[in-house]
Structures are given as structure tokens and as C-alpha cells.
Coordinates of C-alpha atoms and ligand atoms in Angstrom, one line a residue:
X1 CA 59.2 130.0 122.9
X2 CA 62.1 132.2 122.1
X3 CA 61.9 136.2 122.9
X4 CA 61.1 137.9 119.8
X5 CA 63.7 141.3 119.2
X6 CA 62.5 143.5 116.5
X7 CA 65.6 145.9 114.8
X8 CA 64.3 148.9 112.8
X9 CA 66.1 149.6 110.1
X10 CA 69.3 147.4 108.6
X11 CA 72.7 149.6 108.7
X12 CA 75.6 149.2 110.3
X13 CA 73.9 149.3 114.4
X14 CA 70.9 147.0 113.3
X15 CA 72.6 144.3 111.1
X16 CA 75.3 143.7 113.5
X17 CA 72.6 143.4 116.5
X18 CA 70.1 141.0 114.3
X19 CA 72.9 138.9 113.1
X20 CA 74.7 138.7 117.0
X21 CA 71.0 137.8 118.5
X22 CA 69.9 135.8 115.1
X23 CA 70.9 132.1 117.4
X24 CA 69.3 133.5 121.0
X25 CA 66.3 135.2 120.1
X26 CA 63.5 135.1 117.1
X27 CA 64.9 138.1 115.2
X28 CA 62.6 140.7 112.9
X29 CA 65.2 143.3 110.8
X30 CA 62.5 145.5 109.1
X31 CA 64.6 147.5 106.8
X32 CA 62.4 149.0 103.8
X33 CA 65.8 148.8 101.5
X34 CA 66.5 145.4 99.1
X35 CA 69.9 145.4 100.4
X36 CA 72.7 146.9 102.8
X37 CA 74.3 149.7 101.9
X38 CA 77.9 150.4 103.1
X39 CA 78.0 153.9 102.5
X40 CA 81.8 154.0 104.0
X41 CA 82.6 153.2 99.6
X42 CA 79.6 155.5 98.4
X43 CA 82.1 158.8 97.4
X44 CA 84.4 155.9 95.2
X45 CA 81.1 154.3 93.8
X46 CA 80.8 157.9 92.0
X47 CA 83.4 158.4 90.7
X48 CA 84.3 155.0 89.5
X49 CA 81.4 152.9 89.5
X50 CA 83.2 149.7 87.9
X51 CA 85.6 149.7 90.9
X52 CA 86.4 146.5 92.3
X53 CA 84.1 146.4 95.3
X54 CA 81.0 146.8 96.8
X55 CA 78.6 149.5 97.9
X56 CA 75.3 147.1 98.2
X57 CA 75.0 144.0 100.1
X58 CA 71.8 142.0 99.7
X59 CA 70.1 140.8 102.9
X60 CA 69.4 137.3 102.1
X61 CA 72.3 135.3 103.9
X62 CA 72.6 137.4 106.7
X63 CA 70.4 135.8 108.9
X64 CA 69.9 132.0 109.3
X65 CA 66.9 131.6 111.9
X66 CA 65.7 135.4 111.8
X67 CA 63.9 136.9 109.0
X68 CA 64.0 140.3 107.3
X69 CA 60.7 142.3 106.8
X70 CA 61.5 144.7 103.8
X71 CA 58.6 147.5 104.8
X72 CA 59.6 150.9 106.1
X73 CA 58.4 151.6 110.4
X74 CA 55.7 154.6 110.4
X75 CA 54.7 154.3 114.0
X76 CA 57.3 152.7 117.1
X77 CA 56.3 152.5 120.7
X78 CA 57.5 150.2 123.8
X79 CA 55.5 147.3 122.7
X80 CA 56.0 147.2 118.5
X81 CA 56.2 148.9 115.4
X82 CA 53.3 150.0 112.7
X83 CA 54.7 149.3 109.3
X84 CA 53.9 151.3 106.4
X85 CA 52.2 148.5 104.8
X86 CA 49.9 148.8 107.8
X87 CA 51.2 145.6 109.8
X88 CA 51.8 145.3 113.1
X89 CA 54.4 143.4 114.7
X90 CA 54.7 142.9 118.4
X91 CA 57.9 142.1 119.9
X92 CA 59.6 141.2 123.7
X93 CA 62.7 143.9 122.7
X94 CA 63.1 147.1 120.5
X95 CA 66.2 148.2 118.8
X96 CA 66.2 152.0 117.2
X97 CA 68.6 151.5 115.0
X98 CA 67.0 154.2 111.9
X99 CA 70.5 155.9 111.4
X100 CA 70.6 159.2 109.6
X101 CA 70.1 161.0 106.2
X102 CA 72.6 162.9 104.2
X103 CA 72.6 164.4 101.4
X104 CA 73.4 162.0 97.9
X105 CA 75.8 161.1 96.8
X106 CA 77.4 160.7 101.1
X107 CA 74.2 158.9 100.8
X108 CA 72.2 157.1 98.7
X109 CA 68.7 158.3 98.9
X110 CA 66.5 155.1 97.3
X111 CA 65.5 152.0 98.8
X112 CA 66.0 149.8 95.2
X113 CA 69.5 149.0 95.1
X114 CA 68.8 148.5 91.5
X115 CA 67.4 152.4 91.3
X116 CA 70.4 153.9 93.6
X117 CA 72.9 152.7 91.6
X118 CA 71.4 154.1 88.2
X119 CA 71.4 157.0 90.2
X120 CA 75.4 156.5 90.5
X121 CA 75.8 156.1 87.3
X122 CA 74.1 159.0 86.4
X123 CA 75.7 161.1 88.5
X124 CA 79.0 159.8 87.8
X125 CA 78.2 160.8 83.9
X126 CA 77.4 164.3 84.7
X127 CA 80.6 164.1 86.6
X128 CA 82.5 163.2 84.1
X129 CA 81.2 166.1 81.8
X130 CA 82.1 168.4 84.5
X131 CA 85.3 171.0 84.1
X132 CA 85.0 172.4 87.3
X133 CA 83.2 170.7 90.2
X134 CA 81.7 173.2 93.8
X135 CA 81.5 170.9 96.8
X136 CA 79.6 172.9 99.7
X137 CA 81.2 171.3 103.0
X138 CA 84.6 170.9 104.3
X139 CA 83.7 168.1 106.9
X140 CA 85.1 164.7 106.2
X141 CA 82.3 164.0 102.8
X142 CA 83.6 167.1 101.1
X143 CA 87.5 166.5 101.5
X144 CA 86.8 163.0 100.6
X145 CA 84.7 163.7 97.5
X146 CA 87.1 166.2 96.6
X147 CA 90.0 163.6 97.1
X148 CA 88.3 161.2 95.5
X149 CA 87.5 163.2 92.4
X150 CA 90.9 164.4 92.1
X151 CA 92.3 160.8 92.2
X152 CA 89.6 159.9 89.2
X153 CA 90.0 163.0 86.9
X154 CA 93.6 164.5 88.1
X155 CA 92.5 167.6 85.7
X156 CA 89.1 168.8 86.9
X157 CA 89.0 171.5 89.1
X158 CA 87.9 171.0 92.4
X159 CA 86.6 174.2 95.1
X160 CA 84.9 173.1 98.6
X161 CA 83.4 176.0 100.0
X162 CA 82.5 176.1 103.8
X163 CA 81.6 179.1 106.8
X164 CA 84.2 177.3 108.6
X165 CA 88.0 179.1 109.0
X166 CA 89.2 175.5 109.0
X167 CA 88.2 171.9 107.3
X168 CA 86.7 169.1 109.8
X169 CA 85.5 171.7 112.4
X170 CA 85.6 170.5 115.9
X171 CA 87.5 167.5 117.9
X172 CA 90.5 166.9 115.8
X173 CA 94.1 167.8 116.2
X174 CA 95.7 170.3 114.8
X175 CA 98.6 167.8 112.9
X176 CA 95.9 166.2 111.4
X177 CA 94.2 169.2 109.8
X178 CA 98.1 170.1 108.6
X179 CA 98.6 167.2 107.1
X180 CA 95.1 167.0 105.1
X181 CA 95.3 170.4 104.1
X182 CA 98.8 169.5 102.3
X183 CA 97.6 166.9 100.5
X184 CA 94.7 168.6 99.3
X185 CA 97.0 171.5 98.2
X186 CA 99.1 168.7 96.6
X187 CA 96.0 167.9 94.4
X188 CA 95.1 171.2 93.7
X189 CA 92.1 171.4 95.7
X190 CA 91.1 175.0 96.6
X191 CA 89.5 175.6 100.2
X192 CA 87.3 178.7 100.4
X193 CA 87.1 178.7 104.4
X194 CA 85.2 181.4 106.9
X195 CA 82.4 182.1 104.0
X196 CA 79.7 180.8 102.4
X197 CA 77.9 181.7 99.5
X198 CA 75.8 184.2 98.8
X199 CA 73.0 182.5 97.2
X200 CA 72.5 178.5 96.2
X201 CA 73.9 177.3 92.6
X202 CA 71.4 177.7 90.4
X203 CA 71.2 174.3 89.1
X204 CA 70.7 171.0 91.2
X205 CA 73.0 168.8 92.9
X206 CA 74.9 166.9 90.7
X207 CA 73.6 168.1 87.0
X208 CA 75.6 169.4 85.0
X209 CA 75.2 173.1 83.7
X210 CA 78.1 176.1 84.2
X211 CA 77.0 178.5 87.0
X212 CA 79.1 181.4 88.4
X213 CA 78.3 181.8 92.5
X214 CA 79.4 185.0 94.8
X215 CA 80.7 184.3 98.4
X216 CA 79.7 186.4 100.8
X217 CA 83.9 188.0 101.1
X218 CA 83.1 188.4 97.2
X219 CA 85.2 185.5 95.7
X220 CA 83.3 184.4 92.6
X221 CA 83.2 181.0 91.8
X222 CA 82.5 179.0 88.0
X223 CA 81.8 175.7 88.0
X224 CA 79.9 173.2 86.0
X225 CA 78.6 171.4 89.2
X226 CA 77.9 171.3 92.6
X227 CA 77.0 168.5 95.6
X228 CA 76.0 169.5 99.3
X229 CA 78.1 167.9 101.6
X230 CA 76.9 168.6 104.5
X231 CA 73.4 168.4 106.8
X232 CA 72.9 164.8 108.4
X233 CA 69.8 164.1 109.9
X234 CA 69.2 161.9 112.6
X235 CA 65.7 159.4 111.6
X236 CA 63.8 159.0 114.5
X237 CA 60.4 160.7 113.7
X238 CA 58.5 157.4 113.9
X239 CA 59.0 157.2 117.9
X240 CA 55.6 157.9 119.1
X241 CA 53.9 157.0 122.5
X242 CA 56.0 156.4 125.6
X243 CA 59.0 156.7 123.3
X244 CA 58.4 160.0 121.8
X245 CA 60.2 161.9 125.0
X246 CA 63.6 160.3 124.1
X247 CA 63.5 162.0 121.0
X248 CA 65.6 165.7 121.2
X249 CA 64.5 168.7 119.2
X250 CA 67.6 167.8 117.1
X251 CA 66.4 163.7 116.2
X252 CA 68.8 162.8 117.9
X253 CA 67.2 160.0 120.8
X254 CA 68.4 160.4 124.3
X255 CA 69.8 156.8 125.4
X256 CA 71.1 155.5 129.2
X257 CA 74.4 153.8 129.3
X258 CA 73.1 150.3 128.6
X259 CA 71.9 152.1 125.4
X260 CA 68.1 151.7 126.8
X261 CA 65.3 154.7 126.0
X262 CA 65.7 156.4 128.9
X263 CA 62.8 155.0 131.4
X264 CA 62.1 151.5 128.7
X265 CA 63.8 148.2 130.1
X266 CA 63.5 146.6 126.9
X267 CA 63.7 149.2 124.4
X268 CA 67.2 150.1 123.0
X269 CA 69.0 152.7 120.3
X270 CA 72.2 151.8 118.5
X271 CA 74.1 154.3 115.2
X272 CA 73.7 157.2 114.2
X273 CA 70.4 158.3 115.5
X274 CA 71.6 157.9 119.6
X275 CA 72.6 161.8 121.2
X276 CA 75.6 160.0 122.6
X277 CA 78.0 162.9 122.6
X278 CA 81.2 161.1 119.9
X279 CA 81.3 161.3 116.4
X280 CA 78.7 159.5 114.4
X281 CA 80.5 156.5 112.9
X282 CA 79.9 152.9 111.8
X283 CA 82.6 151.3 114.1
X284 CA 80.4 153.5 116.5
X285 CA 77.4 151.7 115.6
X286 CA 78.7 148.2 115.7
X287 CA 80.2 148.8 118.8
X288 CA 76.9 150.7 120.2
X289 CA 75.1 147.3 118.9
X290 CA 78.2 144.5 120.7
X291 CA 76.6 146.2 123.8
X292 CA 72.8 145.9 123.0
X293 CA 73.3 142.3 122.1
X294 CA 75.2 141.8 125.3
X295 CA 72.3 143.5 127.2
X296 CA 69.6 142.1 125.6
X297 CA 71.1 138.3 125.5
X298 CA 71.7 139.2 129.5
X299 CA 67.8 140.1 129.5
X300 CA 66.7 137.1 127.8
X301 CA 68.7 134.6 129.8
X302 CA 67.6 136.4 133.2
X303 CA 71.2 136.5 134.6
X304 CA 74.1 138.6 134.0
X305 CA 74.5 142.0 134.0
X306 CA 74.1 144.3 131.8
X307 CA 77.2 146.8 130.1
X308 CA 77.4 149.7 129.9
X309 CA 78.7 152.0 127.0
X310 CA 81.4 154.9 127.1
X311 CA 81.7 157.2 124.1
X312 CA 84.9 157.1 122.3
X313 CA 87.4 159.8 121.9
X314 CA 87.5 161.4 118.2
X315 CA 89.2 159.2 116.0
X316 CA 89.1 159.2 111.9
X317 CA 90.3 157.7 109.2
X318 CA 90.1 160.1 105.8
X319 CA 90.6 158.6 102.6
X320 CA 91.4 161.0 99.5
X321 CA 91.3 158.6 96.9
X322 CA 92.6 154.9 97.3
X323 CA 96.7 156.2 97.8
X324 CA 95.9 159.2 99.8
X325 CA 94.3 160.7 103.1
X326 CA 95.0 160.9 106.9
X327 CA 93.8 159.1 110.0
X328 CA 93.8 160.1 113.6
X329 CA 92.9 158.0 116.7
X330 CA 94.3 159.0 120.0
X331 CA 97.4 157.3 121.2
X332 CA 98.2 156.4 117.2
X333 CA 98.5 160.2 116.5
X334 CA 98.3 161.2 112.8
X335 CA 98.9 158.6 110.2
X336 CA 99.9 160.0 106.5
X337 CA 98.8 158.4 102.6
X338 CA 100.0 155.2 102.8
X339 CA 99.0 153.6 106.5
X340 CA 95.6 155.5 105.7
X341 CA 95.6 153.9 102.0
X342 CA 96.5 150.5 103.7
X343 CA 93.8 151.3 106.6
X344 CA 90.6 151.8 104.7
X345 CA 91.4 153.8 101.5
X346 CA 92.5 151.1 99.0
X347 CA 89.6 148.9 99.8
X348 CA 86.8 150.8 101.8
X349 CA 86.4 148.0 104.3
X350 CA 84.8 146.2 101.7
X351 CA 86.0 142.6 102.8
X352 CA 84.4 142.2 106.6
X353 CA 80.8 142.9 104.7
X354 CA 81.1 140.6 102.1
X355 CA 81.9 137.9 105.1
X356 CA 79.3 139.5 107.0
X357 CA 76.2 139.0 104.2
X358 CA 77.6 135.6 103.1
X359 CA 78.9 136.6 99.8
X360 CA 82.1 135.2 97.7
Ligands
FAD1 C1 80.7 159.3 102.8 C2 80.7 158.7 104.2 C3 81.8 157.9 104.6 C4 81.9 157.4 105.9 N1 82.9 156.7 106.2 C5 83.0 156.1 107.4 C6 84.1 155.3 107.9 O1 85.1 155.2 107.1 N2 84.1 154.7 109.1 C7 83.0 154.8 109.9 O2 83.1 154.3 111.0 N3 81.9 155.6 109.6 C8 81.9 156.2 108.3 N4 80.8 157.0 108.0 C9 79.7 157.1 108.9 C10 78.7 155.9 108.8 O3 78.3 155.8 107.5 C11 77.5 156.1 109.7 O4 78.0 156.4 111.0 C12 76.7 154.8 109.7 O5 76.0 154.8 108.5 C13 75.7 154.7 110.9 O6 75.1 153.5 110.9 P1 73.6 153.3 111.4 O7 73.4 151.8 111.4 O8 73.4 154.0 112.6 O9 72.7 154.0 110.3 P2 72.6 153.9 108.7 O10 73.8 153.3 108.1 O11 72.1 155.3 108.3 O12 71.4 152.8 108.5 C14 70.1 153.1 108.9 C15 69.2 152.1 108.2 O13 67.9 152.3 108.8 C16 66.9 152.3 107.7 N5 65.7 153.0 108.1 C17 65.6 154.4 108.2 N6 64.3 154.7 108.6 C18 63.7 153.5 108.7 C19 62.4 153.2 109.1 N7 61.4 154.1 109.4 N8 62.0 151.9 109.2 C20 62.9 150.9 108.9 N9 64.2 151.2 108.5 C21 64.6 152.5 108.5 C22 67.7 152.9 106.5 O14 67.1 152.5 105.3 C23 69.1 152.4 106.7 O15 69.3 151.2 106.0 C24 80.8 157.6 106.7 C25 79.6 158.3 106.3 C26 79.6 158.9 105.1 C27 78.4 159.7 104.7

């Protein structure tokens, strides 16, 4: 009988891990969403939801032995998960692979892909009805949005607010900043840096009504509306038993280098929701899960040994629209518009995903 290898939760970490174990191992994905979302095209599914690509990729063809439990984990410990629809499923290995939560649009916050993309559209029409447009968060979703926006609706005035004195706090070079900030100065973006405001909009996210904020260094600011753009949350509150040590006061779950729980030999974390100290990315997560496949094949098989992961350095690439943006790895150094445009902006990465879930 094969070892079974249960993977909560179907982004980036867990499908790459369940498809790389799918011929070794009996593989459960339990993911409670009908289909994959690559949120890396999210910000262009706003504002252009007929765009030529992708932001959801059904499950069916990504597995050909394994099979995909769509039900939502309430309860994991180092021997199985409790579902929400009360089953239990026991497994030989565990991969954490729940991810994080941001705020929509960065995000999209339904399981029905059929639901989350009314939700684009709906947000994209109050978009479109918007003069001015308040982005709170000058990390990399709020320069994108605001790039993104620009490229749609040239005219629209665009303000991202943040506490920060500069966009993308911590990690990144100084050139790359420059060269970010010129390009959003070249689309008329205004940055309000080192305050915040002094009171929340007075509408929701992403409906459309004129509001007039205060920061707290006075600047008053109309617009018709706003998104949040910042505040990611790590999803790891269903770790319970044995496992519920791993989990920091942040959500973020304490891993070894072989990416184990610290103190489980078969229980491992990939994405978004690990503390590993690097920036919480989806090449991170498909890397994180190369490793956990290795290890857990390596387990299975009884020989080999296992590998061990190191943290990568900051590296980025920031779209503003599909012909603009920077990207920064070190040893590359800064890359302007067009190598980011050719990079990732002009297509999103769409391509390797529709390989990846079997799809024309
Ligand atoms: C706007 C934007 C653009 C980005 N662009 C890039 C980029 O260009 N390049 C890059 O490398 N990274 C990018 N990122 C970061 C990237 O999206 C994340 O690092 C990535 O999503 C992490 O993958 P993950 O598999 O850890 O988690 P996620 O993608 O968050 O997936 C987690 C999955 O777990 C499921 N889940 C959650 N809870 C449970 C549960 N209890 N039971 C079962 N399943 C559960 C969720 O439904 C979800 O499908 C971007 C992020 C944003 C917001």
C-alpha cells in the first residue's frame, strides 16, 4: 500500500507538492475552493476583467492518481485533519500549506470561483464610476493597483496613502525604490508617505461614494473610493494538538530546515503561512514545496537524505500595468518597464498554470 500524504489547502506550496508526490504516494489536496487561484493576475482581473488570461484554474486535471477533497480543515494534528464537513481523514504525512489572507481585491475572499469573479466584476464597475480612487498601502499591492489602474483609466486620479516615509518598506535597494517612484510620478500617482489617516473612509472598500479623509499632517484627501492594501494574515488557526506549539503569536508556524513542525518527522509547512524569515512569495512557496516533496519522497522510499531549505535573499518583480514596473533580484540589480513587462507584467505568469492544471 502506498503512503497516504494529505496537503491542506491548494495554492501555490500545496498544488505544486500534491502534483510532485501525485505518482509516489496516494495524495489528498483538501482545498475548500472549486478552483486555483493565481492571485499573482488578481490586481489586472479588476481592472480589466475581459483580459486575456487567467485568474482561476479548476482542480480537475491536476492530479491523475490523487484526488481533491473540496471541504475546508477545522481541526489538524500529527496524525490527520477534521474537516468542516465533520470527516476525518488519516494520513502517513502532513503538509500545512493554508497560506495567508489579504484583503480583496490582493485577494479574493470566496471559495466559488463563479461568486469571486462576480465580485470582480462588481468591483471593477464601481471602479469604473470612480473619479478619484484612495489606496491605503504603499507595499507592492498598492503600487501595483495604483499602476494597474493608471494603465486602465490614464485619467482617474490615483492617491496611496501609507505611515511609511518610503513605498515597499524594508529589504529593497534604494535604485529600486528610485526607479518605482519615477514611474509612478510619470503616471501621476500621488504618494502621501510618513502619515496615515485620521479616521477610516467612511464608505466600504471598493463602493463607490465621494468621501473627503484628513491625514494626521492635515492633507485632506477626496475620493470616490478606497481599497486596503495592506494586512496579510498568515492561516494556521486550525493547528491544534501536538501541532499547536509551532504556531507563533503572529500565525506564522515555526518550521526546521527540512520544512518539518519543529519536533514532527512527518509533518511539514510550505507558503506563506511558514515564519521562515524572506518575503512571502509564490516562487517561495513552490520552492518551499521542491523541498517537502524531496523530503517526503526520501521518507517514503526509506533512503536518502533529506534537504534542507535556505531563505532567499529579497528579490521582486513589480508590475505597474502590463508595459510598466521594476524588478530587483540580487546579482540582476534593478531592471526598468520593459525587462519587468517582458518578466511577468504583460502576461502575469499565466502560461506555467495553464500547463500546470492541464488546460489549452
Ligand atoms: C496582488 C499580489 C500579487 C502577487 N504577486 C506575486 C508575484 O508576482 N510573484 C510571487 O512569487 N508572489 C506574488 N504574490 C505572493 C503570492 O500570492 C503568495 O506568496 C502565495 O499566494 C503564497 O502561496 P501559498 O500556497 O502559501 O498560499 P495561498 O496562495 O494563500 O493558498 C492557500 C490555499 O489554502 C487554502 N486554505 C486556507 N485555509 C484552509 C483550510 N483551513 N483548509 C483547507 N484549505 C485552506 C486557501 O483556500 C488557498 O487556496 C503576490 C501576492 C499578491 C497579493
Amino acid at each position: 500500500m502506498a503512503a497516504t500524504v494529505l496537503v491542506i489547502g491548494g495554492g501555490y506550496g500545496g498544488v505544486a507538492v500534491a502534483k510532485a508526490l501525485d505518482d509516489v504516494a496516494d495524495v489528498v489536496l483538501v482545498e475548500p475552493r472549486d478552483a486555483f487561484v493565481h492571485n499573482i493576475a488578481a490586481l489586472r482581473e479588476l481592472v480589466d476583467p475581459d483580459w486575456s488570461g487567467r485568474l482561476f484554474f479548476p482542480y480537475g486535471r491536476l492530479l491523475s492518481r490523487g484526488r481533491i477533497v473540496r471541504d475546508r480543515a477545522v481541526r489538524v494534528d500529527g496524525s490527520g485533519v477534521e474537516l468542516a464537513s465533520d470527516e476525518r481523514i488519516v494520513a502517513d504525512y502532513l503538509v500545512l500549506a493554508t497560506g495567508s489572507r489579504y484583503p480583496f481585491p490582493a485577494k479574493p475572499d470566496l471559495d466559488d470561483s463563479t461568486a469571486a469573479r462576480a465580485r470582480f466584476r462588481a468591483a471593477h464597475g464601481a471602479l469604473t464610476r470612480a473619479d478619484g480612487v484612495l489606496l491605503l498601502g504603499a507595499g507592492p499591492a498598492g503600487l501595483e493597483l495604483a499602476g494597474e489602474i493608471k494603465a486602465a483609466w490614464p485619467g482617474k486620479r490615483v492617491t496611496v496613502v501609507d505611515p511609511a516615509e518610503d513605498i515597499l518598506a524594508g529589504g529593497f535597494v534604494d535604485d529600486f525604490r528610485a526607479e518605482l517612484r519615477a514611474q509612478l510620478a510619470a503616471l501621476d500617482v500621488e504618494l502621501v508617505l510618513g502619515t496615515a489617516l485620521r479616521e477610516e473612509p467612511p464608505s466600504e472598500p471598493g463602493e463607490t461614494r465621494t468621501f473627503t479623509v484628513t491625514t494626521r499632517s492635515g492633507r485632506e484627501i477626496t475620493a470616490d473610493l478606497w481599497f486596503r492594501c495592506f494586512g496579510v494574515v498568515p492561516v494556521s488557526d486550525c493547528l491544534t494538538g501536538e501541532l499547536a506549539p509551532a504556531r507563533r503569536r503572529d500565525g506564522h508556524v515555526e518550521v526546521t530546515g527540512e520544512l518539518r513542525l519543529p519536533g514532527q518527522r512527518n509533518v511539514f509547512a510550505v507558503g506563506d503561512v511558514t515564519a521562515l524569515p524572506e518575503a512571502k512569495l509564490a516562487k517561495a512557496a513552490g520552492e518551499h514545496a521542491a523541498v517537502v516533496a524531496h523530503n517526503i519522497g526520501a521518507l517514503i522510499r526509506g533512503s536518502g537524505d533529506l534537504t534542507t531549505y535556505t531563505p532567499a535573499p529579497p528579490a521582486i518583480s513589480l508590475p505597474l500595468g502590463p508595459h510598466g514596473g521594476a524588478s530587483y533580484a540580487p546579482g540582476r540589480g534593478v531592471l526598468g518597464a520593459e525587462a519587468t513587462s517582458r518578466l511577468k507584467g504583460a502576461d502575469l505568469r499565466v502560461g506555467s498554470y495553464t500547463e500546470l492544471f492541464g488546460l489549452d
